[in-house]
Coordinates of C-alpha atoms and ligand atoms in Angstrom, one line a residue:
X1 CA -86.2 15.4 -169.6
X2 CA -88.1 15.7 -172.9
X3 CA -85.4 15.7 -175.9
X4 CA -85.9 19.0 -177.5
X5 CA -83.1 21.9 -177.1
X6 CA -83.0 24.9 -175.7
X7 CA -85.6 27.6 -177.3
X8 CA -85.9 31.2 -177.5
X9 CA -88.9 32.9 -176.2
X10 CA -92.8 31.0 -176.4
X11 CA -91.6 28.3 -179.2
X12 CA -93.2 24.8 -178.7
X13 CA -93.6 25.5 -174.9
X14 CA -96.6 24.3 -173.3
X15 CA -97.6 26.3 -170.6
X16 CA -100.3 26.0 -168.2
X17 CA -102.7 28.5 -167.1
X18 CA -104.6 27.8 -164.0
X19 CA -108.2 27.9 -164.8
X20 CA -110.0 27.8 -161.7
X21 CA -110.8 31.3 -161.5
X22 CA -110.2 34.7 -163.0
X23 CA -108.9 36.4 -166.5
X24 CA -107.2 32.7 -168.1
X25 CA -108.3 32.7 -171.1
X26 CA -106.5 36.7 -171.9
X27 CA -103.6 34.6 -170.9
X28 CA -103.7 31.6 -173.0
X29 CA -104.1 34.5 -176.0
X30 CA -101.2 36.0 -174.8
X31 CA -99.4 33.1 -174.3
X32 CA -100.1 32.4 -178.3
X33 CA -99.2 35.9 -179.6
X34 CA -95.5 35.0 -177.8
X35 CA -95.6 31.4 -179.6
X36 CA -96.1 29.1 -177.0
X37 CA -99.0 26.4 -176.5
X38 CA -101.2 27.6 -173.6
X39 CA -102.8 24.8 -171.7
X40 CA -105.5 25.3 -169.0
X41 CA -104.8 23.3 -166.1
X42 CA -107.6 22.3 -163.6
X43 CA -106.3 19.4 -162.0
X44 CA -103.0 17.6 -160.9
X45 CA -102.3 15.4 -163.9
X46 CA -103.1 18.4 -165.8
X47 CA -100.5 20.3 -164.3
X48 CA -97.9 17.4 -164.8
X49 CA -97.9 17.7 -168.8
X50 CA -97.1 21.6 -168.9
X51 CA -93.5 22.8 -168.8
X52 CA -94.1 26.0 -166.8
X53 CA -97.2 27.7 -165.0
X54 CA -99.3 31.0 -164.7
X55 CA -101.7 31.3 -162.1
X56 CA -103.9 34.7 -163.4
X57 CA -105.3 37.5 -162.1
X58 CA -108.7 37.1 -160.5
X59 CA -109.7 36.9 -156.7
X60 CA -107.2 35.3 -154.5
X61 CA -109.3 34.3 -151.9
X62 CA -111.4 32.3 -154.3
X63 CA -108.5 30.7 -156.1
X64 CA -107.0 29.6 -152.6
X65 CA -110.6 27.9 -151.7
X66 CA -110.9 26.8 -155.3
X67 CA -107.1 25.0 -155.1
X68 CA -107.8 23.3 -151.7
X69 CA -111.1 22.0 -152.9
X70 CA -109.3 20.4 -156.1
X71 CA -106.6 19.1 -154.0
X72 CA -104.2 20.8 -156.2
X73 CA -102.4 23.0 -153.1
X74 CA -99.5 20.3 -152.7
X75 CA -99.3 19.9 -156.7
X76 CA -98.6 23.5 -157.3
X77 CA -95.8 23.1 -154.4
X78 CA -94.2 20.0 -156.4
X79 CA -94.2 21.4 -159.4
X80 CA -93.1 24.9 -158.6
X81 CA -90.2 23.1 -157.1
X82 CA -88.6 22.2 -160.7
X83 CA -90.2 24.5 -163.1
X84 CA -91.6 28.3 -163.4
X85 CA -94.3 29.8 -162.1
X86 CA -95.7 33.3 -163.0
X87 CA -98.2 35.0 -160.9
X88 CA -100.0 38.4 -161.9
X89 CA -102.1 40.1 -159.6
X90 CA -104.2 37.3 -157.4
X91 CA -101.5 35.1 -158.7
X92 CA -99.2 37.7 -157.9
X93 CA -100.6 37.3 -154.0
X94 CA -100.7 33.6 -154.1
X95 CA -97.2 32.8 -154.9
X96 CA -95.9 35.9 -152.0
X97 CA -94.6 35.0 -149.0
X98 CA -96.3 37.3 -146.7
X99 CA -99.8 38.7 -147.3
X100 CA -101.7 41.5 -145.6
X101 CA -105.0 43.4 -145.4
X102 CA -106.0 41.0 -144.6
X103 CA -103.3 38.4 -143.7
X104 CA -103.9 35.2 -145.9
X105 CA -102.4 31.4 -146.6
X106 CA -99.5 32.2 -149.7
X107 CA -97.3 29.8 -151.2
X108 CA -93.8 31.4 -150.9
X109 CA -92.4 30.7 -154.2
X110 CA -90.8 34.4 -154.4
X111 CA -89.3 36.2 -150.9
X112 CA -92.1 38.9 -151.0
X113 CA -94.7 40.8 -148.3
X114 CA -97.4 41.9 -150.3
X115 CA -100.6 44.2 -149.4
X116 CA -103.8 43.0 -151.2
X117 CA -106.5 46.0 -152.8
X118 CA -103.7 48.6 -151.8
X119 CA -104.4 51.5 -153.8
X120 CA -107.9 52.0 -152.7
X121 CA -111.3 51.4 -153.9
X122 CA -111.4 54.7 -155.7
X123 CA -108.4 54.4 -157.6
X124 CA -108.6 51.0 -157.7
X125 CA -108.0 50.6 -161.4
X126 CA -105.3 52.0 -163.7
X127 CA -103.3 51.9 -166.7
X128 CA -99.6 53.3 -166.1
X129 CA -96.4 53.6 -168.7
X130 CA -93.2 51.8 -166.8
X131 CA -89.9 52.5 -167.7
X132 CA -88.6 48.8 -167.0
X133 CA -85.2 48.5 -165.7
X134 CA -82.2 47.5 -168.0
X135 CA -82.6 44.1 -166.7
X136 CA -85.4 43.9 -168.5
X137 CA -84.9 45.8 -171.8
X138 CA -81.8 44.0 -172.1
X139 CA -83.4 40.1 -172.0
X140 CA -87.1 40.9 -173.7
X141 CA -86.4 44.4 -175.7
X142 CA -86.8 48.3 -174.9
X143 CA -89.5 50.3 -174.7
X144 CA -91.9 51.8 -172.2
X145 CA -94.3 48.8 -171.0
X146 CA -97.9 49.6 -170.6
X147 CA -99.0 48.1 -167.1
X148 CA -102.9 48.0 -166.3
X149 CA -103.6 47.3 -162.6
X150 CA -107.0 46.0 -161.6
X151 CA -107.7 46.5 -157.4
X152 CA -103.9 45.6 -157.9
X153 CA -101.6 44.3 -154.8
X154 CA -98.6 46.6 -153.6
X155 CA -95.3 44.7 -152.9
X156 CA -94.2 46.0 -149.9
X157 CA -90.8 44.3 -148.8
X158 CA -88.3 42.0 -151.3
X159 CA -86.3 40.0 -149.6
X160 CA -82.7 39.8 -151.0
X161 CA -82.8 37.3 -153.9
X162 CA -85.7 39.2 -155.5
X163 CA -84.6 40.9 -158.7
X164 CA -87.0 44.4 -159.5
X165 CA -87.8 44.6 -163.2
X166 CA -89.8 46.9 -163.3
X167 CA -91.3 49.8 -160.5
X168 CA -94.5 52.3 -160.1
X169 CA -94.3 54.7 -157.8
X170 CA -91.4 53.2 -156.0
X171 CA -92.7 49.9 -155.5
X172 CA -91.9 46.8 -157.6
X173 CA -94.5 46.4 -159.6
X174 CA -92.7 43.2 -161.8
X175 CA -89.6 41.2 -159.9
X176 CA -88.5 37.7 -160.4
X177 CA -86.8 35.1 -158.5
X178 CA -84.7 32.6 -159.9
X179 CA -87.2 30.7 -162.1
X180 CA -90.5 32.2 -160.8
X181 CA -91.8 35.9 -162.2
X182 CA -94.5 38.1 -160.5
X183 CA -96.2 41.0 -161.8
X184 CA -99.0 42.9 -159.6
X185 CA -100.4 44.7 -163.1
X186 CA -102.1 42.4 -165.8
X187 CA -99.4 42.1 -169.1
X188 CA -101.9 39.8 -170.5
X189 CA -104.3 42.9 -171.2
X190 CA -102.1 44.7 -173.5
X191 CA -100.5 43.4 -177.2
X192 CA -96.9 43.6 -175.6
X193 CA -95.6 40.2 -175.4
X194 CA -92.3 40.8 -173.4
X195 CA -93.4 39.9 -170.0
X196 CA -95.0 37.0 -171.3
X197 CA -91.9 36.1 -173.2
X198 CA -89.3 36.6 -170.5
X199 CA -91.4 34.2 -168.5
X200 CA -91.1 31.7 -171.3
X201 CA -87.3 32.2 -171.4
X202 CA -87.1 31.1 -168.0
X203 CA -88.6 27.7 -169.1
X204 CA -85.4 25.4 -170.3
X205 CA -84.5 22.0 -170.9
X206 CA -83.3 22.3 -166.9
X207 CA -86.5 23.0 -165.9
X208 CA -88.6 20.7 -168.4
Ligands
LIG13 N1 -107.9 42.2 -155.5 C1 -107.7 40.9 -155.9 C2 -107.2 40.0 -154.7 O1 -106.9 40.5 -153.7 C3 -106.6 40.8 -157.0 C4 -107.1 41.6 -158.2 C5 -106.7 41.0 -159.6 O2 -106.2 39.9 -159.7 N2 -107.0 41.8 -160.6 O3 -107.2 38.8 -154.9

């Protein structure tokens, strides 16, 4: 365990970004507008130096390839073990534990079924005002949180230790599981850090 204390919010966390693929570097300035040190990870000794992780939005099919081909599948496993991982969108589908249409390889850090491209090429992109449950107003601040979904996943099932933060339409659009968040919109497009910082609250001298 590294000797700092505990920490509010993004300060003097370094956080990775997995960089194989997909919309990293809107993460990495999100990551700094909430105060912490965004890293981009592309290999295993990369990830070992970062204190929690975000695997982007993108093209989860890719990124799956893209891990496997920089043997980094059993890394993310080992670390997501101690620390936190945050997945939006592809990441979103990676970390799931069941994925459909169609059916594909997911890491199961968060009890979830998940349906990929699920609201439809037409409408395939969208921005949407959430009302984020108290949950979430109470740990990262109130307020109406602007979600922008890109050929977004739906989460269809949570199994009982997922915790819904925030919904659209009646599905979970934002849930967590003990250390590990998921949002299926893309918080990094937007100037509100709250999603980003109640990720970073989840990273603690436990988890370091
Ligand atoms: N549709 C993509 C997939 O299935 C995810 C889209 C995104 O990350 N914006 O992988």
């Amino acid at each position: 365990m590294k000797t700092h204390g505990v920490k509010t919010h993004g300060v003097n966390k370094r956080v990775g970004i997995l960089a194989l693929q997909g919309d990293f570097e809107a993460h990495a300035q999100a990551l700094a507008r909430a105060g912490a040190e965004p890293v981009l990870v592309r290999t295993a000794a990369g990830m070992e130096t970062v204190d929690g992780l975000i695997i982007p939005g993108g093209e989860s099919t890719t990124m799956l390839k893209l891990l496997e081909l920089m043997d980094l599948k059993e890394a993310l496993r080992r670390f997501a073990a101690r620390r936190p991982v945050f997945g939006t969108c592809a990441g979103a589908i990676l970390l799931a534990a069941e994925v459909r249409n169609p059916a594909q390889e997911c890491f199961a850090l968060l009890d979830l079924t998940v349906e990929r491209n699920a609201y439809g090429r037409q409408i395939a992109s969208s921005i949407a005002q959430l009302e984020p449950a108290a949950a979430f107003e109470q740990r990262a601040g109130a307020g109406t949180l602007e979600a922008v979904f890109i050929r977004a996943p739906i989460i269809r099932r949570t199994g009982p230790e997922v915790h819904v933060l925030a919904e659209y339409k009646g599905n979970p659009v934002l849930v967590e599981q003990g250390r590990h968040v998921v949002a299926t919109f893309h918080p990094e497009l937007t100037q509100d850090s709250r999603v980003h910082e109640l990720f970073l609250a989840k990273i603690s001298p436990e988890t370091i």
